[in-house]
Amino acid sequence: MNIRNIVNLFVLLFLIWLMLTGTLEPVSIAVGLLLAAGLSIAFGKNSMVFGKLRFTPKMFYYTFLYLVVFGWELIKSNFKVALLVINPKLPINPGIIKVKTKLKSPMGRMILANSVTLTPGTLTIDIIGDTFYIHWIDVKTLDPEEAGREIIGKFEKYLEVIYG
Amino acid sequence: MEGIKIAGAIITLVGAIFIFLGGLGLVRMPDLFNRIQAGTKASTLGTILSLIGLAMVNEGWIWKLLIIIVFVLITNPVSSNMIARAAHHRGEKLTGQTLTDMLEEETDNSKEMEDEL
């Protein structure tokens, strides 16, 4: 368990190093390897990020699908909010509603909450237990179930497979 | 080569327009929560488009700009979520157009429960 955390953190740190330096010179790579190894051994024990993640082909496939869905939602809702802002009447219809999530793992919930916040039009304000409190700029329904399908349904089904 | 640079410049311009609309929303929206909606988030796509355009103009920066995009995607929602949460706990007033505030009801209920205990 510990070893896996350390290895995951090492790979992540080394990739970031490669991207930041942008060279493949042996000296730079050697320094990067040393730094990544040192940091991942020092902090790998406490890193929760990869906690229960299983690296299976199915997980990568669903991560890819999730990124596609998320990107599309991001673009769509950005246009929606931009159109709202330039509309002279400012037709907003805001409210704070609650939505229940099926996700159990803290990491999955965090990513779900951040995805909801990143798509403009919805903003996670608080999480109490398994309930998300979401500020919605254009409230369509007050029913938690229906709102859940509308806002988090499309993300939830992928994150459920990735994080459980 | 020249074509890619021109396309990159156009994409950066589109991104700048989105950032401008975000700023406009910051002025026009009636209360704090709606301002966060427009201000910090209409700009996510704007920032990403600007950086992608920059990467097309200057290929040497591609990987660094990718890292910046990832960091923006990680930090942006966390900060706007924290501002909104703090404001709500502090009792920031919502605009009169607001339909419902279920979080307020919830915190009121928990206060009553504390009183009973």
PDB file of C-alpha atoms in Angstrom:
ATOM      1  CA  MET A   1       0.000   0.000   0.000  1.00  0.00           C
ATOM      2  CA  ASN A   2       2.721   2.388   1.025  1.00  0.00           C
ATOM      3  CA  ILE A   3       5.000   1.395  -1.809  1.00  0.00           C
ATOM      4  CA  ARG A   4       2.218   1.981  -4.314  1.00  0.00           C
ATOM      5  CA  ASN A   5       1.585   5.492  -2.981  1.00  0.00           C
ATOM      6  CA  ILE A   6       5.268   6.307  -3.212  1.00  0.00           C
ATOM      7  CA  VAL A   7       5.555   4.985  -6.775  1.00  0.00           C
ATOM      8  CA  ASN A   8       2.457   6.889  -7.926  1.00  0.00           C
ATOM      9  CA  LEU A   9       3.692  10.117  -6.375  1.00  0.00           C
ATOM     10  CA  PHE A  10       7.134   9.569  -7.890  1.00  0.00           C
ATOM     11  CA  VAL A  11       5.731   9.150 -11.406  1.00  0.00           C
ATOM     12  CA  LEU A  12       3.513  12.233 -11.031  1.00  0.00           C
ATOM     13  CA  LEU A  13       6.339  14.429  -9.695  1.00  0.00           C
ATOM     14  CA  PHE A  14       8.758  13.258 -12.377  1.00  0.00           C
ATOM     15  CA  LEU A  15       6.223  13.981 -15.136  1.00  0.00           C
ATOM     16  CA  ILE A  16       5.714  17.508 -13.778  1.00  0.00           C
ATOM     17  CA  TRP A  17       9.490  17.964 -13.672  1.00  0.00           C
ATOM     18  CA  LEU A  18       9.804  16.867 -17.307  1.00  0.00           C
ATOM     19  CA  MET A  19       7.047  19.253 -18.367  1.00  0.00           C
ATOM     20  CA  LEU A  20       8.538  22.192 -16.459  1.00  0.00           C
ATOM     21  CA  THR A  21      12.111  21.774 -17.647  1.00  0.00           C
ATOM     22  CA  GLY A  22      11.153  20.760 -21.178  1.00  0.00           C
ATOM     23  CA  THR A  23      14.520  19.182 -21.958  1.00  0.00           C
ATOM     24  CA  LEU A  24      15.771  15.594 -22.144  1.00  0.00           C
ATOM     25  CA  GLU A  25      19.372  16.357 -21.113  1.00  0.00           C
ATOM     26  CA  PRO A  26      20.849  13.620 -18.893  1.00  0.00           C
ATOM     27  CA  VAL A  27      21.864  16.051 -16.119  1.00  0.00           C
ATOM     28  CA  SER A  28      18.398  17.587 -15.893  1.00  0.00           C
ATOM     29  CA  ILE A  29      16.746  14.148 -15.905  1.00  0.00           C
ATOM     30  CA  ALA A  30      19.103  12.908 -13.182  1.00  0.00           C
ATOM     31  CA  VAL A  31      18.314  15.888 -10.936  1.00  0.00           C
ATOM     32  CA  GLY A  32      14.603  15.358 -11.587  1.00  0.00           C
ATOM     33  CA  LEU A  33      14.793  11.672 -10.703  1.00  0.00           C
ATOM     34  CA  LEU A  34      16.643  12.454  -7.464  1.00  0.00           C
ATOM     35  CA  LEU A  35      14.206  15.184  -6.431  1.00  0.00           C
ATOM     36  CA  ALA A  36      11.139  13.121  -7.296  1.00  0.00           C
ATOM     37  CA  ALA A  37      12.512  10.116  -5.400  1.00  0.00           C
ATOM     38  CA  GLY A  38      13.364  12.185  -2.324  1.00  0.00           C
ATOM     39  CA  LEU A  39      10.027  13.973  -2.206  1.00  0.00           C
ATOM     40  CA  SER A  40       7.934  10.875  -2.852  1.00  0.00           C
ATOM     41  CA  ILE A  41       9.726   8.894  -0.137  1.00  0.00           C
ATOM     42  CA  ALA A  42       9.333  11.793   2.315  1.00  0.00           C
ATOM     43  CA  PHE A  43       5.648  12.470   1.610  1.00  0.00           C
ATOM     44  CA  GLY A  44       4.323   9.274   0.000  1.00  0.00           C
ATOM     45  CA  LYS A  45       3.156   7.849   3.312  1.00  0.00           C
ATOM     46  CA  ASN A  46       0.679  10.630   3.922  1.00  0.00           C
ATOM     47  CA  SER A  47      -0.504  11.117   0.362  1.00  0.00           C
ATOM     48  CA  MET A  48      -4.196  10.303   0.200  1.00  0.00           C
ATOM     49  CA  VAL A  49      -4.655  11.245  -3.435  1.00  0.00           C
ATOM     50  CA  PHE A  50      -4.094   7.786  -4.843  1.00  0.00           C
ATOM     51  CA  GLY A  51      -5.495   6.050  -1.774  1.00  0.00           C
ATOM     52  CA  LYS A  52      -7.860   3.472  -3.220  1.00  0.00           C
ATOM     53  CA  LEU A  53      -7.293   4.056  -6.913  1.00  0.00           C
ATOM     54  CA  ARG A  54      -6.998   0.925  -9.026  1.00  0.00           C
ATOM     55  CA  PHE A  55      -5.180   1.398 -12.320  1.00  0.00           C
ATOM     56  CA  THR A  56      -7.174  -0.774 -14.681  1.00  0.00           C
ATOM     57  CA  PRO A  57      -7.895  -0.247 -18.393  1.00  0.00           C
ATOM     58  CA  LYS A  58     -11.545   0.323 -17.508  1.00  0.00           C
ATOM     59  CA  MET A  59     -10.573   3.125 -15.145  1.00  0.00           C
ATOM     60  CA  PHE A  60      -8.465   4.861 -17.790  1.00  0.00           C
ATOM     61  CA  TYR A  61     -11.259   4.491 -20.311  1.00  0.00           C
ATOM     62  CA  TYR A  62     -13.773   6.065 -17.930  1.00  0.00           C
ATOM     63  CA  THR A  63     -11.324   8.831 -16.972  1.00  0.00           C
ATOM     64  CA  PHE A  64     -11.005   9.678 -20.645  1.00  0.00           C
ATOM     65  CA  LEU A  65     -14.804   9.648 -21.107  1.00  0.00           C
ATOM     66  CA  TYR A  66     -15.157  11.811 -18.008  1.00  0.00           C
ATOM     67  CA  LEU A  67     -12.702  14.388 -19.347  1.00  0.00           C
ATOM     68  CA  VAL A  68     -14.575  14.530 -22.662  1.00  0.00           C
ATOM     69  CA  VAL A  69     -17.964  14.975 -20.947  1.00  0.00           C
ATOM     70  CA  PHE A  70     -16.490  17.522 -18.555  1.00  0.00           C
ATOM     71  CA  GLY A  71     -14.847  19.541 -21.344  1.00  0.00           C
ATOM     72  CA  TRP A  72     -18.084  19.638 -23.303  1.00  0.00           C
ATOM     73  CA  GLU A  73     -20.072  20.763 -20.254  1.00  0.00           C
ATOM     74  CA  LEU A  74     -17.445  23.412 -19.496  1.00  0.00           C
ATOM     75  CA  ILE A  75     -17.725  24.912 -22.985  1.00  0.00           C
ATOM     76  CA  LYS A  76     -21.521  24.688 -23.090  1.00  0.00           C
ATOM     77  CA  SER A  77     -22.092  26.331 -19.725  1.00  0.00           C
ATOM     78  CA  ASN A  78     -19.453  29.000 -20.340  1.00  0.00           C
ATOM     79  CA  PHE A  79     -21.426  30.117 -23.379  1.00  0.00           C
ATOM     80  CA  LYS A  80     -24.624  30.027 -21.339  1.00  0.00           C
ATOM     81  CA  VAL A  81     -23.273  32.303 -18.608  1.00  0.00           C
ATOM     82  CA  ALA A  82     -21.622  34.614 -21.153  1.00  0.00           C
ATOM     83  CA  LEU A  83     -24.971  35.009 -22.935  1.00  0.00           C
ATOM     84  CA  LEU A  84     -26.661  35.669 -19.569  1.00  0.00           C
ATOM     85  CA  VAL A  85     -24.187  38.441 -18.798  1.00  0.00           C
ATOM     86  CA  ILE A  86     -24.633  40.306 -22.093  1.00  0.00           C
ATOM     87  CA  ASN A  87     -28.428  39.992 -22.000  1.00  0.00           C
ATOM     88  CA  PRO A  88     -29.743  43.491 -21.126  1.00  0.00           C
ATOM     89  CA  LYS A  89     -32.543  42.050 -18.954  1.00  0.00           C
ATOM     90  CA  LEU A  90     -30.146  39.829 -16.942  1.00  0.00           C
ATOM     91  CA  PRO A  91     -32.635  36.942 -16.740  1.00  0.00           C
ATOM     92  CA  ILE A  92     -31.184  35.138 -13.713  1.00  0.00           C
ATOM     93  CA  ASN A  93     -33.183  32.899 -11.480  1.00  0.00           C
ATOM     94  CA  PRO A  94     -30.809  32.013  -8.633  1.00  0.00           C
ATOM     95  CA  GLY A  95     -31.260  29.809  -5.609  1.00  0.00           C
ATOM     96  CA  ILE A  96     -29.428  27.408  -3.322  1.00  0.00           C
ATOM     97  CA  ILE A  97     -30.672  23.863  -3.706  1.00  0.00           C
ATOM     98  CA  LYS A  98     -29.595  20.554  -2.238  1.00  0.00           C
ATOM     99  CA  VAL A  99     -28.551  17.440  -4.076  1.00  0.00           C
ATOM    100  CA  LYS A 100     -27.688  14.010  -2.726  1.00  0.00           C
ATOM    101  CA  THR A 101     -24.719  12.102  -4.090  1.00  0.00           C
ATOM    102  CA  LYS A 102     -24.201   8.364  -4.353  1.00  0.00           C
ATOM    103  CA  LEU A 103     -20.404   8.621  -4.236  1.00  0.00           C
ATOM    104  CA  LYS A 104     -18.756   7.247  -1.095  1.00  0.00           C
ATOM    105  CA  SER A 105     -15.042   8.046  -1.393  1.00  0.00           C
ATOM    106  CA  PRO A 106     -13.848  11.509  -0.255  1.00  0.00           C
ATOM    107  CA  MET A 107     -11.699  11.892  -3.364  1.00  0.00           C
ATOM    108  CA  GLY A 108     -14.611  11.170  -5.699  1.00  0.00           C
ATOM    109  CA  ARG A 109     -16.784  13.643  -3.824  1.00  0.00           C
ATOM    110  CA  MET A 110     -14.101  16.302  -3.987  1.00  0.00           C
ATOM    111  CA  ILE A 111     -13.693  15.917  -7.727  1.00  0.00           C
ATOM    112  CA  LEU A 112     -17.457  15.935  -8.198  1.00  0.00           C
ATOM    113  CA  ALA A 113     -17.820  19.124  -6.126  1.00  0.00           C
ATOM    114  CA  ASN A 114     -15.028  20.825  -8.035  1.00  0.00           C
ATOM    115  CA  SER A 115     -16.473  19.762 -11.386  1.00  0.00           C
ATOM    116  CA  VAL A 116     -19.838  21.226 -10.387  1.00  0.00           C
ATOM    117  CA  THR A 117     -18.114  24.462  -9.361  1.00  0.00           C
ATOM    118  CA  LEU A 118     -16.060  24.646 -12.548  1.00  0.00           C
ATOM    119  CA  THR A 119     -19.053  24.439 -14.838  1.00  0.00           C
ATOM    120  CA  PRO A 120     -20.428  27.968 -14.612  1.00  0.00           C
ATOM    121  CA  GLY A 121     -24.033  28.259 -13.569  1.00  0.00           C
ATOM    122  CA  THR A 122     -23.566  25.961 -10.609  1.00  0.00           C
ATOM    123  CA  LEU A 123     -21.428  26.542  -7.527  1.00  0.00           C
ATOM    124  CA  THR A 124     -20.957  24.111  -4.658  1.00  0.00           C
ATOM    125  CA  ILE A 125     -21.259  26.064  -1.412  1.00  0.00           C
ATOM    126  CA  ASP A 126     -21.138  23.368   1.235  1.00  0.00           C
ATOM    127  CA  ILE A 127     -21.113  19.613   1.716  1.00  0.00           C
ATOM    128  CA  ILE A 128     -22.834  18.202   4.792  1.00  0.00           C
ATOM    129  CA  GLY A 129     -22.809  14.412   4.955  1.00  0.00           C
ATOM    130  CA  ASP A 130     -23.737  13.188   1.488  1.00  0.00           C
ATOM    131  CA  THR A 131     -25.660  16.347   0.597  1.00  0.00           C
ATOM    132  CA  PHE A 132     -24.247  18.988  -1.702  1.00  0.00           C
ATOM    133  CA  TYR A 133     -25.592  22.539  -1.350  1.00  0.00           C
ATOM    134  CA  ILE A 134     -25.359  24.102  -4.776  1.00  0.00           C
ATOM    135  CA  HIS A 135     -25.963  27.683  -5.827  1.00  0.00           C
ATOM    136  CA  TRP A 136     -27.682  27.489  -9.208  1.00  0.00           C
ATOM    137  CA  ILE A 137     -27.886  30.637 -11.280  1.00  0.00           C
ATOM    138  CA  ASP A 138     -30.901  29.423 -13.243  1.00  0.00           C
ATOM    139  CA  VAL A 139     -32.991  27.142 -11.020  1.00  0.00           C
ATOM    140  CA  LYS A 140     -35.127  24.781 -13.063  1.00  0.00           C
ATOM    141  CA  THR A 141     -36.408  22.483 -10.352  1.00  0.00           C
ATOM    142  CA  LEU A 142     -36.533  22.433  -6.558  1.00  0.00           C
ATOM    143  CA  ASP A 143     -36.780  18.658  -6.301  1.00  0.00           C
ATOM    144  CA  PRO A 144     -33.441  17.211  -5.070  1.00  0.00           C
ATOM    145  CA  GLU A 145     -33.715  14.084  -7.259  1.00  0.00           C
ATOM    146  CA  GLU A 146     -34.447  15.934 -10.460  1.00  0.00           C
ATOM    147  CA  ALA A 147     -31.825  18.591  -9.741  1.00  0.00           C
ATOM    148  CA  GLY A 148     -29.363  15.788  -9.024  1.00  0.00           C
ATOM    149  CA  ARG A 149     -29.967  14.244 -12.430  1.00  0.00           C
ATOM    150  CA  GLU A 150     -29.675  17.656 -14.062  1.00  0.00           C
ATOM    151  CA  ILE A 151     -26.469  18.842 -12.355  1.00  0.00           C
ATOM    152  CA  ILE A 152     -24.354  15.929 -11.142  1.00  0.00           C
ATOM    153  CA  GLY A 153     -25.903  12.937 -12.926  1.00  0.00           C
ATOM    154  CA  LYS A 154     -23.679  13.131 -15.976  1.00  0.00           C
ATOM    155  CA  PHE A 155     -20.465  13.341 -13.918  1.00  0.00           C
ATOM    156  CA  GLU A 156     -21.514  10.898 -11.243  1.00  0.00           C
ATOM    157  CA  LYS A 157     -21.835   7.814 -13.412  1.00  0.00           C
ATOM    158  CA  TYR A 158     -18.190   8.075 -14.531  1.00  0.00           C
ATOM    159  CA  LEU A 159     -16.745   8.998 -11.137  1.00  0.00           C
ATOM    160  CA  GLU A 160     -18.634   6.083  -9.613  1.00  0.00           C
ATOM    161  CA  VAL A 161     -16.609   3.672 -11.738  1.00  0.00           C
ATOM    162  CA  ILE A 162     -13.309   5.521 -11.244  1.00  0.00           C
ATOM    163  CA  TYR A 163     -13.443   6.016  -7.469  1.00  0.00           C
ATOM    164  CA  GLY A 164     -16.375   3.922  -6.278  1.00  0.00           C
TER     165      GLY A 164
ATOM    166  CA  MET B   1       3.660  27.838 -39.592  1.00  0.00           C
ATOM    167  CA  GLU B   2       2.318  31.318 -40.132  1.00  0.00           C
ATOM    168  CA  GLY B   3      -1.229  29.917 -40.272  1.00  0.00           C
ATOM    169  CA  ILE B   4      -0.909  28.218 -36.886  1.00  0.00           C
ATOM    170  CA  LYS B   5       0.329  31.473 -35.341  1.00  0.00           C
ATOM    171  CA  ILE B   6      -2.634  33.415 -36.721  1.00  0.00           C
ATOM    172  CA  ALA B   7      -5.040  30.737 -35.455  1.00  0.00           C
ATOM    173  CA  GLY B   8      -3.325  30.940 -32.054  1.00  0.00           C
ATOM    174  CA  ALA B   9      -3.752  34.710 -31.972  1.00  0.00           C
ATOM    175  CA  ILE B  10      -7.450  34.372 -32.803  1.00  0.00           C
ATOM    176  CA  ILE B  11      -7.958  31.754 -30.066  1.00  0.00           C
ATOM    177  CA  THR B  12      -6.210  34.025 -27.542  1.00  0.00           C
ATOM    178  CA  LEU B  13      -8.523  36.855 -28.605  1.00  0.00           C
ATOM    179  CA  VAL B  14     -11.614  34.665 -28.091  1.00  0.00           C
ATOM    180  CA  GLY B  15     -10.273  33.769 -24.643  1.00  0.00           C
ATOM    181  CA  ALA B  16      -9.804  37.457 -23.859  1.00  0.00           C
ATOM    182  CA  ILE B  17     -13.418  38.117 -24.863  1.00  0.00           C
ATOM    183  CA  PHE B  18     -14.575  35.447 -22.394  1.00  0.00           C
ATOM    184  CA  ILE B  19     -12.460  37.002 -19.646  1.00  0.00           C
ATOM    185  CA  PHE B  20     -13.966  40.394 -20.475  1.00  0.00           C
ATOM    186  CA  LEU B  21     -17.493  38.945 -20.214  1.00  0.00           C
ATOM    187  CA  GLY B  22     -16.537  37.499 -16.843  1.00  0.00           C
ATOM    188  CA  GLY B  23     -15.487  40.974 -15.693  1.00  0.00           C
ATOM    189  CA  LEU B  24     -18.692  42.471 -17.049  1.00  0.00           C
ATOM    190  CA  GLY B  25     -20.669  39.870 -15.110  1.00  0.00           C
ATOM    191  CA  LEU B  26     -18.807  40.871 -11.960  1.00  0.00           C
ATOM    192  CA  VAL B  27     -20.231  44.376 -12.339  1.00  0.00           C
ATOM    193  CA  ARG B  28     -23.724  43.456 -13.485  1.00  0.00           C
ATOM    194  CA  MET B  29     -24.692  40.593 -11.170  1.00  0.00           C
ATOM    195  CA  PRO B  30     -26.807  41.528  -8.129  1.00  0.00           C
ATOM    196  CA  ASP B  31     -25.209  39.616  -5.242  1.00  0.00           C
ATOM    197  CA  LEU B  32     -21.986  37.944  -4.154  1.00  0.00           C
ATOM    198  CA  PHE B  33     -22.866  34.403  -5.174  1.00  0.00           C
ATOM    199  CA  ASN B  34     -23.943  35.392  -8.668  1.00  0.00           C
ATOM    200  CA  ARG B  35     -20.810  37.510  -8.977  1.00  0.00           C
ATOM    201  CA  ILE B  36     -18.680  34.485  -8.153  1.00  0.00           C
ATOM    202  CA  GLN B  37     -20.600  32.545 -10.793  1.00  0.00           C
ATOM    203  CA  ALA B  38     -19.891  35.077 -13.522  1.00  0.00           C
ATOM    204  CA  GLY B  39     -16.595  36.503 -12.398  1.00  0.00           C
ATOM    205  CA  THR B  40     -14.441  33.578 -11.460  1.00  0.00           C
ATOM    206  CA  LYS B  41     -15.907  31.018 -13.805  1.00  0.00           C
ATOM    207  CA  ALA B  42     -16.838  32.570 -17.100  1.00  0.00           C
ATOM    208  CA  SER B  43     -13.110  33.173 -17.008  1.00  0.00           C
ATOM    209  CA  THR B  44     -12.059  29.487 -16.772  1.00  0.00           C
ATOM    210  CA  LEU B  45     -12.712  28.894 -20.461  1.00  0.00           C
ATOM    211  CA  GLY B  46     -11.206  32.318 -21.189  1.00  0.00           C
ATOM    212  CA  THR B  47      -7.976  31.476 -19.378  1.00  0.00           C
ATOM    213  CA  ILE B  48      -7.739  28.044 -20.986  1.00  0.00           C
ATOM    214  CA  LEU B  49      -8.339  29.434 -24.482  1.00  0.00           C
ATOM    215  CA  SER B  50      -5.771  32.204 -23.975  1.00  0.00           C
ATOM    216  CA  LEU B  51      -3.149  29.715 -22.851  1.00  0.00           C
ATOM    217  CA  ILE B  52      -3.922  27.307 -25.716  1.00  0.00           C
ATOM    218  CA  GLY B  53      -3.585  30.192 -28.151  1.00  0.00           C
ATOM    219  CA  LEU B  54      -0.246  31.135 -26.595  1.00  0.00           C
ATOM    220  CA  ALA B  55       0.939  27.539 -26.906  1.00  0.00           C
ATOM    221  CA  MET B  56       0.147  27.655 -30.624  1.00  0.00           C
ATOM    222  CA  VAL B  57       2.094  30.881 -31.097  1.00  0.00           C
ATOM    223  CA  ASN B  58       5.153  29.699 -29.179  1.00  0.00           C
ATOM    224  CA  GLU B  59       5.603  25.913 -29.350  1.00  0.00           C
ATOM    225  CA  GLY B  60       8.409  25.891 -26.780  1.00  0.00           C
ATOM    226  CA  TRP B  61       5.960  26.769 -24.020  1.00  0.00           C
ATOM    227  CA  ILE B  62       3.419  24.020 -24.650  1.00  0.00           C
ATOM    228  CA  TRP B  63       4.249  21.833 -21.621  1.00  0.00           C
ATOM    229  CA  LYS B  64       4.550  24.712 -19.163  1.00  0.00           C
ATOM    230  CA  LEU B  65       1.243  26.163 -20.348  1.00  0.00           C
ATOM    231  CA  LEU B  66      -0.365  22.730 -19.968  1.00  0.00           C
ATOM    232  CA  ILE B  67       0.775  22.658 -16.333  1.00  0.00           C
ATOM    233  CA  ILE B  68      -0.669  26.144 -15.799  1.00  0.00           C
ATOM    234  CA  ILE B  69      -3.999  24.970 -17.269  1.00  0.00           C
ATOM    235  CA  VAL B  70      -4.076  21.980 -14.909  1.00  0.00           C
ATOM    236  CA  PHE B  71      -3.278  24.195 -11.901  1.00  0.00           C
ATOM    237  CA  VAL B  72      -5.976  26.681 -12.886  1.00  0.00           C
ATOM    238  CA  LEU B  73      -8.458  23.813 -13.164  1.00  0.00           C
ATOM    239  CA  ILE B  74      -7.473  22.551  -9.695  1.00  0.00           C
ATOM    240  CA  THR B  75      -7.270  25.831  -7.758  1.00  0.00           C
ATOM    241  CA  ASN B  76     -10.074  27.850  -9.351  1.00  0.00           C
ATOM    242  CA  PRO B  77     -13.031  25.815  -8.028  1.00  0.00           C
ATOM    243  CA  VAL B  78     -11.449  25.393  -4.593  1.00  0.00           C
ATOM    244  CA  SER B  79     -11.013  29.122  -4.083  1.00  0.00           C
ATOM    245  CA  SER B  80     -14.461  30.119  -5.365  1.00  0.00           C
ATOM    246  CA  ASN B  81     -16.017  27.363  -3.251  1.00  0.00           C
ATOM    247  CA  MET B  82     -14.206  28.636  -0.136  1.00  0.00           C
ATOM    248  CA  ILE B  83     -15.223  32.271  -0.763  1.00  0.00           C
ATOM    249  CA  ALA B  84     -18.860  31.245  -1.241  1.00  0.00           C
ATOM    250  CA  ARG B  85     -18.844  29.030   1.852  1.00  0.00           C
ATOM    251  CA  ALA B  86     -17.283  31.689   4.073  1.00  0.00           C
ATOM    252  CA  ALA B  87     -19.713  34.310   2.776  1.00  0.00           C
ATOM    253  CA  HIS B  88     -22.690  32.063   3.450  1.00  0.00           C
ATOM    254  CA  HIS B  89     -21.561  31.246   6.977  1.00  0.00           C
ATOM    255  CA  ARG B  90     -21.091  34.955   7.597  1.00  0.00           C
ATOM    256  CA  GLY B  91     -24.721  35.528   6.546  1.00  0.00           C
ATOM    257  CA  GLU B  92     -24.126  37.368   3.288  1.00  0.00           C
ATOM    258  CA  LYS B  93     -27.433  38.661   1.900  1.00  0.00           C
ATOM    259  CA  LEU B  94     -28.837  37.003  -1.206  1.00  0.00           C
ATOM    260  CA  THR B  95     -30.523  39.053  -3.902  1.00  0.00           C
ATOM    261  CA  GLY B  96     -34.306  39.478  -3.775  1.00  0.00           C
ATOM    262  CA  GLN B  97     -34.666  37.369  -6.919  1.00  0.00           C
ATOM    263  CA  THR B  98     -33.428  34.283  -5.065  1.00  0.00           C
ATOM    264  CA  LEU B  99     -35.953  31.459  -5.177  1.00  0.00           C
ATOM    265  CA  THR B 100     -34.808  29.300  -2.302  1.00  0.00           C
ATOM    266  CA  ASP B 101     -31.971  28.852   0.178  1.00  0.00           C
ATOM    267  CA  MET B 102     -31.996  25.282   1.397  1.00  0.00           C
ATOM    268  CA  LEU B 103     -28.626  25.626   3.116  1.00  0.00           C
ATOM    269  CA  GLU B 104     -30.022  28.384   5.350  1.00  0.00           C
ATOM    270  CA  GLU B 105     -32.921  26.119   6.359  1.00  0.00           C
ATOM    271  CA  GLU B 106     -30.465  23.352   7.135  1.00  0.00           C
ATOM    272  CA  THR B 107     -28.197  25.477   9.350  1.00  0.00           C
ATOM    273  CA  ASP B 108     -31.252  26.919  11.116  1.00  0.00           C
ATOM    274  CA  ASN B 109     -32.432  23.404  11.883  1.00  0.00           C
ATOM    275  CA  SER B 110     -29.072  22.378  13.274  1.00  0.00           C
ATOM    276  CA  LYS B 111     -29.035  25.471  15.489  1.00  0.00           C
ATOM    277  CA  GLU B 112     -32.451  24.507  16.874  1.00  0.00           C
ATOM    278  CA  MET B 113     -31.181  21.002  17.543  1.00  0.00           C
ATOM    279  CA  GLU B 114     -28.204  22.417  19.424  1.00  0.00           C
ATOM    280  CA  ASP B 115     -30.564  24.546  21.528  1.00  0.00           C
ATOM    281  CA  GLU B 116     -32.640  21.502  22.418  1.00  0.00           C
ATOM    282  CA  LEU B 117     -29.533  19.593  23.462  1.00  0.00           C
TER     283      LEU B 117
END
